[in-house]
Amino acid sequence: MQAILLSSEEVAKRANLLYESKIRQKVETDGNIGKMVIIDIETGDYEVDEMGIQAARNLYAKHPYARLFGIRIGYNVAASLGGVMERVSSDFRYSN
């Protein structure tokens, strides 16, 4: 399979589009807030777990050359180094 090179911005854009259009309404529940959703941007497959590590392993097992992107459910950042992660409202939408 030939790989198409994508910038990190394009990977993020595709992941956010998939999240907003197909995934968010399924995963953004009270029990999942704060967990990671890992998205295969080429197939649209996704998995949820606490840290995203096992989810990524499961997706790589299905698609060894997957391009994965992680989103922390209910937050506008996946991680914070020295800053504060803020919870977003349920009507928050990622910008393009």
C-alpha positions as a Python dict, from the first residue, in 0.01 Angstrom:
ca = {
    (1, 'M'): (0, 0, 0),
    (2, 'Q'): (139, 338, -99),
    (3, 'A'): (140, 598, 177),
    (4, 'I'): (22, 950, 110),
    (5, 'L'): (215, 1205, 310),
    (6, 'L'): (-5, 1431, 521),
    (7, 'S'): (96, 1723, 735),
    (8, 'S'): (18, 1704, 1106),
    (9, 'E'): (-241, 1977, 1047),
    (10, 'E'): (-418, 1766, 782),
    (11, 'V'): (-418, 1460, 1010),
    (12, 'A'): (-573, 1669, 1290),
    (13, 'K'): (-828, 1820, 1052),
    (14, 'R'): (-940, 1478, 929),
    (15, 'A'): (-959, 1339, 1284),
    (16, 'N'): (-1165, 1634, 1408),
    (17, 'L'): (-1400, 1607, 1112),
    (18, 'L'): (-1456, 1236, 1183),
    (19, 'Y'): (-1500, 1306, 1554),
    (20, 'E'): (-1758, 1579, 1500),
    (21, 'S'): (-1953, 1406, 1223),
    (22, 'K'): (-1960, 1040, 1334),
    (23, 'I'): (-1795, 968, 1667),
    (24, 'R'): (-1869, 1240, 1920),
    (25, 'Q'): (-2240, 1161, 1963),
    (26, 'K'): (-2151, 798, 2037),
    (27, 'V'): (-1864, 846, 2284),
    (28, 'E'): (-1931, 1171, 2469),
    (29, 'T'): (-2116, 1019, 2765),
    (30, 'D'): (-2073, 1086, 3138),
    (31, 'G'): (-1877, 761, 3175),
    (32, 'N'): (-1631, 853, 2900),
    (33, 'I'): (-1552, 1215, 2993),
    (34, 'G'): (-1174, 1243, 3035),
    (35, 'K'): (-1096, 920, 2848),
    (36, 'M'): (-912, 915, 2516),
    (37, 'V'): (-1070, 830, 2184),
    (38, 'I'): (-814, 715, 1928),
    (39, 'I'): (-922, 754, 1566),
    (40, 'D'): (-784, 589, 1253),
    (41, 'I'): (-817, 881, 1013),
    (42, 'E'): (-821, 659, 704),
    (43, 'T'): (-1086, 404, 803),
    (44, 'G'): (-1286, 597, 1061),
    (45, 'D'): (-1240, 314, 1312),
    (46, 'Y'): (-1198, 430, 1671),
    (47, 'E'): (-1154, 295, 2022),
    (48, 'V'): (-1186, 448, 2368),
    (49, 'D'): (-983, 379, 2681),
    (50, 'E'): (-840, 564, 2980),
    (51, 'M'): (-503, 663, 2834),
    (52, 'G'): (-539, 570, 2467),
    (53, 'I'): (-253, 320, 2468),
    (54, 'Q'): (-456, 0, 2448),
    (55, 'A'): (-695, 164, 2201),
    (56, 'A'): (-400, 246, 1973),
    (57, 'R'): (-265, -108, 2005),
    (58, 'N'): (-604, -252, 1913),
    (59, 'L'): (-632, -28, 1607),
    (60, 'Y'): (-276, -109, 1495),
    (61, 'A'): (-359, -479, 1527),
    (62, 'K'): (-643, -430, 1277),
    (63, 'H'): (-458, -186, 1051),
    (64, 'P'): (-77, -203, 1096),
    (65, 'Y'): (-16, 116, 894),
    (66, 'A'): (-297, 318, 1049),
    (67, 'R'): (-264, 693, 1099),
    (68, 'L'): (-396, 753, 1446),
    (69, 'F'): (-501, 1068, 1626),
    (70, 'G'): (-614, 1101, 1988),
    (71, 'I'): (-875, 1330, 2138),
    (72, 'R'): (-955, 1357, 2509),
    (73, 'I'): (-1332, 1327, 2536),
    (74, 'G'): (-1493, 1640, 2675),
    (75, 'Y'): (-1176, 1850, 2669),
    (76, 'N'): (-1020, 2078, 2411),
    (77, 'V'): (-669, 1936, 2467),
    (78, 'A'): (-542, 1581, 2504),
    (79, 'A'): (-279, 1665, 2767),
    (80, 'S'): (-139, 1963, 2953),
    (81, 'L'): (218, 2023, 3064),
    (82, 'G'): (220, 2281, 3339),
    (83, 'G'): (-112, 2426, 3225),
    (84, 'V'): (-471, 2358, 3304),
    (85, 'M'): (-702, 2133, 3107),
    (86, 'E'): (-1044, 2288, 3088),
    (87, 'R'): (-1365, 2098, 3036),
    (88, 'V'): (-1557, 2214, 2731),
    (89, 'S'): (-1933, 2249, 2716),
    (90, 'S'): (-2137, 1987, 2535),
    (91, 'D'): (-2197, 2230, 2248),
    (92, 'F'): (-1823, 2289, 2188),
    (93, 'R'): (-1712, 2217, 1832),
    (94, 'Y'): (-1353, 2182, 1714),
    (95, 'S'): (-1261, 2448, 1464),
    (96, 'N'): (-1128, 2366, 1119),
}
